[in-house]
PDB file of C-alpha atoms in Angstrom:
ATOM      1  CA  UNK A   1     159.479  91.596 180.808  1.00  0.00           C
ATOM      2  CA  UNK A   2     159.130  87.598 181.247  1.00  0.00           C
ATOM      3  CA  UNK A   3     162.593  87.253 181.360  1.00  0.00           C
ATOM      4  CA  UNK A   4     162.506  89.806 184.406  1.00  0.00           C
ATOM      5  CA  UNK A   5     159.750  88.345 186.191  1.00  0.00           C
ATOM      6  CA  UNK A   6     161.312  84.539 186.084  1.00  0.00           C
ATOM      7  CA  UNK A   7     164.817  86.264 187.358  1.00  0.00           C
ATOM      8  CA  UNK A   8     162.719  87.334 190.248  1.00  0.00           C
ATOM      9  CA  UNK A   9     161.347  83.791 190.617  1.00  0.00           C
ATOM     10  CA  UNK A  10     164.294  82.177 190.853  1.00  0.00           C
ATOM     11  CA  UNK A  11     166.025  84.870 193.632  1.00  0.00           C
ATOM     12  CA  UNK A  12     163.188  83.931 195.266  1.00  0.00           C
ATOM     13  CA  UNK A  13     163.550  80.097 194.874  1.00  0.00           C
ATOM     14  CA  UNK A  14     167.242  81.095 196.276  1.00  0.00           C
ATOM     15  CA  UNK A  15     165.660  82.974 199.039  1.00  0.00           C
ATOM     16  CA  UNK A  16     163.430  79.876 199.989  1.00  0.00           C
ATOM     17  CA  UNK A  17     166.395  77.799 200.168  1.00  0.00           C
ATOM     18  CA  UNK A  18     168.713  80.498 202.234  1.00  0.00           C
ATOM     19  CA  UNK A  19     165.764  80.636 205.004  1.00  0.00           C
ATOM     20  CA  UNK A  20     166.119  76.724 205.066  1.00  0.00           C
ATOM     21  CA  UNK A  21     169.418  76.954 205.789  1.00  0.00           C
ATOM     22  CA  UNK A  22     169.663  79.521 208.588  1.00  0.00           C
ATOM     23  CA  UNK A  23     166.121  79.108 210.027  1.00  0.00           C
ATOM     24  CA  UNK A  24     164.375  75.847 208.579  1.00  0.00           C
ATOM     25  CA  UNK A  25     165.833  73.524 211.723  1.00  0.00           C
ATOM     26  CA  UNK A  26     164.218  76.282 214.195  1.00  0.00           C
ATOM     27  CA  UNK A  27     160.865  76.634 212.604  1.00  0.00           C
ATOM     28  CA  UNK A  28     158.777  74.509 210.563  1.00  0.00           C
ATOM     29  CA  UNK A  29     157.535  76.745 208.365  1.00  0.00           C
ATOM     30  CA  UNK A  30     160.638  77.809 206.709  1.00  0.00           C
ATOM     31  CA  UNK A  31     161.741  74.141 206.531  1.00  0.00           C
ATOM     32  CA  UNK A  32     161.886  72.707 202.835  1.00  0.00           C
ATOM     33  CA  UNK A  33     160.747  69.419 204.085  1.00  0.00           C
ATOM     34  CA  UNK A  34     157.902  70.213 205.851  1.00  0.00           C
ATOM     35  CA  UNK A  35     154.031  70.755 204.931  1.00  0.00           C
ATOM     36  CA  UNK A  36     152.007  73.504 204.877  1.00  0.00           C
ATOM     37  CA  UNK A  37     154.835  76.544 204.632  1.00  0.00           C
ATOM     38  CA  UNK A  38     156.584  79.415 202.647  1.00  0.00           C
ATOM     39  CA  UNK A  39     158.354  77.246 200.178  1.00  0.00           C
ATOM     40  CA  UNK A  40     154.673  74.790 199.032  1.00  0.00           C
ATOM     41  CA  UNK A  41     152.835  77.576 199.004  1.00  0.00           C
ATOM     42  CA  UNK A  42     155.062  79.606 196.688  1.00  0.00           C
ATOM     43  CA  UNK A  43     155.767  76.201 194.610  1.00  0.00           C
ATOM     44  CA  UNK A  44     152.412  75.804 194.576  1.00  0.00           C
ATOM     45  CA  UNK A  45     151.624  79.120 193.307  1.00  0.00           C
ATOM     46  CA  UNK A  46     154.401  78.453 191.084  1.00  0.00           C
ATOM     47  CA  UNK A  47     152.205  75.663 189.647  1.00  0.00           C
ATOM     48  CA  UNK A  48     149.357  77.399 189.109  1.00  0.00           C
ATOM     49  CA  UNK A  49     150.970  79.774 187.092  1.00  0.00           C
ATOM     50  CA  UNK A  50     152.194  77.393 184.575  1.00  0.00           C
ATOM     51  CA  UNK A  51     148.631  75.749 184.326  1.00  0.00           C
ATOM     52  CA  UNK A  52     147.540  79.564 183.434  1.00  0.00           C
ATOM     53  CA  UNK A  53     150.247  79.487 180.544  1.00  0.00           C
ATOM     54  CA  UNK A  54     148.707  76.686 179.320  1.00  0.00           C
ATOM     55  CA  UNK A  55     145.236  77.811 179.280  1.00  0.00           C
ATOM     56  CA  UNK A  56     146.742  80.839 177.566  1.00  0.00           C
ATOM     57  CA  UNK A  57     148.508  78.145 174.810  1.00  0.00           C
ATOM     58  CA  UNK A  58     145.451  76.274 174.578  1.00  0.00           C
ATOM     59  CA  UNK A  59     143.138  79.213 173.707  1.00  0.00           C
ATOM     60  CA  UNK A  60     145.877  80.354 171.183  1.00  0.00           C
ATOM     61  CA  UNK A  61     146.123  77.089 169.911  1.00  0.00           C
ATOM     62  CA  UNK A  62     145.191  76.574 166.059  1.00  0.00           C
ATOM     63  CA  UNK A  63     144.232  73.018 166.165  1.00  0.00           C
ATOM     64  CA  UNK A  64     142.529  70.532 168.283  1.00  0.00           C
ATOM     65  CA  UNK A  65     145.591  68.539 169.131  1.00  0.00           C
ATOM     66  CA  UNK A  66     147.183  70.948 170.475  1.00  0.00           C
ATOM     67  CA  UNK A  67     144.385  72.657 172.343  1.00  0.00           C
ATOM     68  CA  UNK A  68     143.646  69.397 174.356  1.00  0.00           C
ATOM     69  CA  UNK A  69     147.622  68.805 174.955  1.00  0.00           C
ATOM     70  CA  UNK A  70     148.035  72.362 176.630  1.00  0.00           C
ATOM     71  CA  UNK A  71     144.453  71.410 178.346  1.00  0.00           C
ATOM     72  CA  UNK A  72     145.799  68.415 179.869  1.00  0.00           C
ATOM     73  CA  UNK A  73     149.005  69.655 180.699  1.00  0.00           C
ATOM     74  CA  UNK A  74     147.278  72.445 182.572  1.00  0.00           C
ATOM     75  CA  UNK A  75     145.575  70.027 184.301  1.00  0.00           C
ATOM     76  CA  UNK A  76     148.593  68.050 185.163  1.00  0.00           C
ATOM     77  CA  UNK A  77     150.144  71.384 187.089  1.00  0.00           C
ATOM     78  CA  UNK A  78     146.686  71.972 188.581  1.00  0.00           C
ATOM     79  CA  UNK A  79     146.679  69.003 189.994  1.00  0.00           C
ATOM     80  CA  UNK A  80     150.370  69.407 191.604  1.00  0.00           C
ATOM     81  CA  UNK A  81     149.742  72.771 192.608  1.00  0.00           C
ATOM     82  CA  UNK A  82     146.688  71.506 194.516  1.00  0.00           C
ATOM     83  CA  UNK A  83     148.493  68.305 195.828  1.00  0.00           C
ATOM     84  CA  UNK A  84     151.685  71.004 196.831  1.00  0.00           C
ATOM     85  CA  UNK A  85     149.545  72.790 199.303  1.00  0.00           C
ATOM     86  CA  UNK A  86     147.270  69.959 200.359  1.00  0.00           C
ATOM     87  CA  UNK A  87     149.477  67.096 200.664  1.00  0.00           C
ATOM     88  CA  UNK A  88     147.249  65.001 198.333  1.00  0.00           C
ATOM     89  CA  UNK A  89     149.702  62.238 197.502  1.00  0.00           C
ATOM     90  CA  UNK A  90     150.558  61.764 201.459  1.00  0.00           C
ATOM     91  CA  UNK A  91     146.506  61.622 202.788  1.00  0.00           C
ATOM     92  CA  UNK A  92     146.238  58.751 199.519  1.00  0.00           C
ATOM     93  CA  UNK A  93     149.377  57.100 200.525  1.00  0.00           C
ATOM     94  CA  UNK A  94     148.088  56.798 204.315  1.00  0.00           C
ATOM     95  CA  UNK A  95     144.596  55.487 203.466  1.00  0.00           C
ATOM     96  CA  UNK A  96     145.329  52.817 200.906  1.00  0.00           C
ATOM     97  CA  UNK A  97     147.853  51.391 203.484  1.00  0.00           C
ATOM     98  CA  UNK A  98     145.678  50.961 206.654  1.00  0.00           C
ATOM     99  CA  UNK A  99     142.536  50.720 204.789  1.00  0.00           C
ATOM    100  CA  UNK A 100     143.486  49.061 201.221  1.00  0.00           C
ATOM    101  CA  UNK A 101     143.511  45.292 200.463  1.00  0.00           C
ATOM    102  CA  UNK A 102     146.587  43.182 201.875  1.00  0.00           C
ATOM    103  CA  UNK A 103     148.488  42.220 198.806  1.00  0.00           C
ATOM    104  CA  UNK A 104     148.993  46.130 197.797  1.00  0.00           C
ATOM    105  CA  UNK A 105     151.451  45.755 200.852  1.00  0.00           C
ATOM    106  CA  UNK A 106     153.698  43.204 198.458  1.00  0.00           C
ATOM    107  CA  UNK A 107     154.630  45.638 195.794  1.00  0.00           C
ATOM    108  CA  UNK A 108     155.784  48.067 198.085  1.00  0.00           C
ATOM    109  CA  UNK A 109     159.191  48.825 198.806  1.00  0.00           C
ATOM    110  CA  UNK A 110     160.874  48.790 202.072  1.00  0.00           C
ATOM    111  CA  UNK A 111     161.592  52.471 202.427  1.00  0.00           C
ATOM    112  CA  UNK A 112     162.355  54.026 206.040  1.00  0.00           C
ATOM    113  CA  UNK A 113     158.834  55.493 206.140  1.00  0.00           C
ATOM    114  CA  UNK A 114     155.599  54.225 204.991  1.00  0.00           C
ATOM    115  CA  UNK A 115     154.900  57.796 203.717  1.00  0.00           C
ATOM    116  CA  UNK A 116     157.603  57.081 200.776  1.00  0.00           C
ATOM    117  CA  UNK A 117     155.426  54.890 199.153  1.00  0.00           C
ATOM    118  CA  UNK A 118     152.888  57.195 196.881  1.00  0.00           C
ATOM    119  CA  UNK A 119     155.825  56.884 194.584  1.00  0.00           C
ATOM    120  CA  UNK A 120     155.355  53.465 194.473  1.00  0.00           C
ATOM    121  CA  UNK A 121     151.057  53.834 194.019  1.00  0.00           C
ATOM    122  CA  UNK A 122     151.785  56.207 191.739  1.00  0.00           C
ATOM    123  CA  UNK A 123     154.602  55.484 189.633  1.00  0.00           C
ATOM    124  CA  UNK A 124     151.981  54.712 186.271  1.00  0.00           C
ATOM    125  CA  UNK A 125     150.895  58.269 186.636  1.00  0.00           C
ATOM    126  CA  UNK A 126     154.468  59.786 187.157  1.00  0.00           C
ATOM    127  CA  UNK A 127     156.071  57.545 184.037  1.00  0.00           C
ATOM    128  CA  UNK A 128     153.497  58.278 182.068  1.00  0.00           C
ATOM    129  CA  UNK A 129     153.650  62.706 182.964  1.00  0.00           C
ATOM    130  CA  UNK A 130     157.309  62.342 182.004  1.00  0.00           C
ATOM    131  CA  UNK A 131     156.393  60.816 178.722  1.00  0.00           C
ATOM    132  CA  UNK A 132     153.734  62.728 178.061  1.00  0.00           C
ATOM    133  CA  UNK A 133     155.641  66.274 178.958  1.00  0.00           C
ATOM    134  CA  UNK A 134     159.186  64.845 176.584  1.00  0.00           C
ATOM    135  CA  UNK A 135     156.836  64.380 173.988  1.00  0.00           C
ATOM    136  CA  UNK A 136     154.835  67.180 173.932  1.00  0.00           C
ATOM    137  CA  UNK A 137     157.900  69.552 174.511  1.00  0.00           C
ATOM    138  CA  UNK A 138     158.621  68.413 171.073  1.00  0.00           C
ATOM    139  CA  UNK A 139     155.543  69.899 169.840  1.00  0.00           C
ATOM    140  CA  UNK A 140     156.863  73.328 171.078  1.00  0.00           C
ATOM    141  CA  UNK A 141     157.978  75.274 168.127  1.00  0.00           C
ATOM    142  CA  UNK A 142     159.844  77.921 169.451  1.00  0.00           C
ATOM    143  CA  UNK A 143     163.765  76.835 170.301  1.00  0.00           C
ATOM    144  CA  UNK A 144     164.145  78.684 173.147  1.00  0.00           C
ATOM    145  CA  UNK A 145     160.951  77.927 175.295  1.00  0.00           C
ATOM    146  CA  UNK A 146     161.398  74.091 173.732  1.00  0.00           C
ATOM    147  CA  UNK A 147     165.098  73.996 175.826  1.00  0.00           C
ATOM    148  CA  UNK A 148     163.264  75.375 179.356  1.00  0.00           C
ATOM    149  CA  UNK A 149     160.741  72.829 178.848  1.00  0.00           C
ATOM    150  CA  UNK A 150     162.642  69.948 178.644  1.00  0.00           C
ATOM    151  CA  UNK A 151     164.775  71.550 181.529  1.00  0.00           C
ATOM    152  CA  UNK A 152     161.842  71.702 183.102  1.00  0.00           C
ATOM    153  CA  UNK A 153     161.285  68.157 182.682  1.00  0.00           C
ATOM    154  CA  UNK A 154     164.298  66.507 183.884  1.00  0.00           C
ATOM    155  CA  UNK A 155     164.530  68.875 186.840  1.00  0.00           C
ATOM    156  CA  UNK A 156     161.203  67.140 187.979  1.00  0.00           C
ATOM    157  CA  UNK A 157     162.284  63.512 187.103  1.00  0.00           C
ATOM    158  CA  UNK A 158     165.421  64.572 189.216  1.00  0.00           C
ATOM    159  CA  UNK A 159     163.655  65.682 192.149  1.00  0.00           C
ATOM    160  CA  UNK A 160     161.241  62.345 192.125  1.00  0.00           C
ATOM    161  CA  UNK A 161     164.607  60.096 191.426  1.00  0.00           C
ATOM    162  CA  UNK A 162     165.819  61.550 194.540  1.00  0.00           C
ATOM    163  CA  UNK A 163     162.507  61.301 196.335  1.00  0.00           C
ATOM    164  CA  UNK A 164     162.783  57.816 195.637  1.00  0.00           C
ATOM    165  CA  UNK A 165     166.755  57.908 196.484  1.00  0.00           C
ATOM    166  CA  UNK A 166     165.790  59.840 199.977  1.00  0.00           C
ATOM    167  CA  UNK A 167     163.566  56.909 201.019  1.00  0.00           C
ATOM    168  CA  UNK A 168     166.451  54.539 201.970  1.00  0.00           C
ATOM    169  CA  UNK A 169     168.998  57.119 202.811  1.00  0.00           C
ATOM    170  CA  UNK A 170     168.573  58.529 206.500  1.00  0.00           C
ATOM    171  CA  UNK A 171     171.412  61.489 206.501  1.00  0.00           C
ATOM    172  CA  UNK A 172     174.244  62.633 204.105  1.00  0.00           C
ATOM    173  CA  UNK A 173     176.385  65.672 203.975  1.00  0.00           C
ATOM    174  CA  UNK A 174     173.877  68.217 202.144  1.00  0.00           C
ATOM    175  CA  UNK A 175     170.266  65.903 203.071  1.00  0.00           C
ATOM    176  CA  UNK A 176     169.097  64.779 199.851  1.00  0.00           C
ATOM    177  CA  UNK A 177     165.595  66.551 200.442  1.00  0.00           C
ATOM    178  CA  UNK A 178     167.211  69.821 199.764  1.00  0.00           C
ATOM    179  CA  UNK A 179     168.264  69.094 196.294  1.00  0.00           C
ATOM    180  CA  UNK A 180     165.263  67.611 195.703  1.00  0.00           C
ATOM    181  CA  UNK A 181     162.839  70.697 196.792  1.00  0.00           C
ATOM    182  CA  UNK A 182     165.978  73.040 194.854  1.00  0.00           C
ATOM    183  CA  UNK A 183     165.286  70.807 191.712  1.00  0.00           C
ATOM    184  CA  UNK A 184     161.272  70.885 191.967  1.00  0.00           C
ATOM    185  CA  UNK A 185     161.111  75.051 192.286  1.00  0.00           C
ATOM    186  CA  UNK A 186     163.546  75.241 189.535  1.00  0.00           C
ATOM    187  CA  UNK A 187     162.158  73.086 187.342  1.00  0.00           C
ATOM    188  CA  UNK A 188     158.780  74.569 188.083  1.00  0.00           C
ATOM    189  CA  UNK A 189     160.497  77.981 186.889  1.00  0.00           C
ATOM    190  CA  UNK A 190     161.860  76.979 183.929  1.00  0.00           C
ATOM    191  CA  UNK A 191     158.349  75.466 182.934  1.00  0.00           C
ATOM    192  CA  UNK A 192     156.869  78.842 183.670  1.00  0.00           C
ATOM    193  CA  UNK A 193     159.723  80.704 181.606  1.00  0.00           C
ATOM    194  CA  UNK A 194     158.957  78.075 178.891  1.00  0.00           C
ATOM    195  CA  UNK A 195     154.899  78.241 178.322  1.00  0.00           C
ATOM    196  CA  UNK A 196     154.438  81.880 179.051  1.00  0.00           C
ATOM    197  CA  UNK A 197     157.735  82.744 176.777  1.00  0.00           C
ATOM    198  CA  UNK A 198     155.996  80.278 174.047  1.00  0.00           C
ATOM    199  CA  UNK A 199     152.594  82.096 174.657  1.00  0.00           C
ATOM    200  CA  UNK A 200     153.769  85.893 174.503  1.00  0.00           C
ATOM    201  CA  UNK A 201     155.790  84.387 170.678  1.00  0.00           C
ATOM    202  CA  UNK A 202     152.857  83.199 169.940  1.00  0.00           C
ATOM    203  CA  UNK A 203     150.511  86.085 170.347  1.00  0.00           C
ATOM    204  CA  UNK A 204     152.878  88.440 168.996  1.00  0.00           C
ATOM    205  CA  UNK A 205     152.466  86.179 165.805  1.00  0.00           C
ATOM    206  CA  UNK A 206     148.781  85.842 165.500  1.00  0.00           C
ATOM    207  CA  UNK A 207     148.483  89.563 166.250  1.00  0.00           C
ATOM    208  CA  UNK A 208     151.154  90.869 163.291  1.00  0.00           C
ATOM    209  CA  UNK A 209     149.315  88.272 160.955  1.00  0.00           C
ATOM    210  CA  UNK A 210     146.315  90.353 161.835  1.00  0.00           C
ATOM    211  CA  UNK A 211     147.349  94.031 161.798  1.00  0.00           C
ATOM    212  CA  UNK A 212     149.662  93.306 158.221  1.00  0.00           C
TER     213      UNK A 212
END
């Protein structure tokens, strides 16, 4: 049953991307680039779902550590899901530059837009996310949902790396912001095949344990 409903996910990560192709330079709101459409909605959503995982994990948890590790990494994909559909990082980005203290403008790199440098602001949050997600996909027991996660992972890394990449680079033959979006959805699936595959071993565990 999971692995049916992340199939479906992912033909409709494909389908986000198709409607890019034929119909994202025509309107905005099937654009992978843009704000406020089909495809940060549904990542978002995406998001959201993995957080729920977690709150499943955490509840099914058997110790502390791992109960506040699932908490916080549910809090982590809140927190994206909310930033997907609100653009969060951007709004932060755009304030601390016209209203934040001079020297902030030193560190920051000379990307083609301005709006390029939350990765900059925020790089101590996103190196220590990837940490914190390679080494608590260790903690994951079962093999299967341990691979997805740390697919997961470096999908993400991926898309920031060519976030990052994107914000010297004006145009190339496939725009970089395409396989960047591609990697984010799909590395948002695999985290949602991972916890809620890792949940449904889990309970099946705890409830045979019970009913032996």
């Amino acid at each position: 049953m999971i692995k049916r409903f992340v199939v479906t996910i992912a033909l409709l990560n494909i389908l986000m991307i198709v409607f890019h192709l034929v119909l994202g330079d025509r309107f905005d709101i099937f654009h992978l680039d843009r704000e406020r459409t089909f495809v940060a909605y549904f990542t978002g959503l995406q998001h959201v779902s993995i957080a729920g995982g977690g709150v499943v994990l955490a509840w099914l948890s058997r110790n502390r550590l791992h109960w506040f590790g699932w908490i916080a990494f549910s809090a982590t994909f809140i927190f994206l899901g909310f930033d997907e559909i609100s653009e969060l990082h951007e709004n932060i980005t755009y304030y601390a530059l016209t209203y934040g203290p001079q020297f902030l403008h030193s560190t920051l790199l000379p990307f083609r837009s301005p709006t390029y440098n939350w990765l900059i602001l925020f790089s101590p949050f996103i190196i220590a996310a990837v940490i914190f997600f390679v080494l608590w996909g260790a903690h994951i027991r079962n093999r299967q949902s341990r691979i997805y996660f740390f697919i997961g992972t470096a999908l993400f890394a991926l898309a920031i790396g060519l976030e990052l990449l994107g914000g010297f680079v004006k145009g190339s033959f496939i725009p970089l912001f395409v396989i960047e979006e591609s990697s984010e959805m799909f590395g948002a699936t695999f985290f949602l095949w991972s916890v809620w595959e890792y949940a449904a071993t889990l309970f099946s565990k705890q409830y045979e344990r019970k009913h032996i």
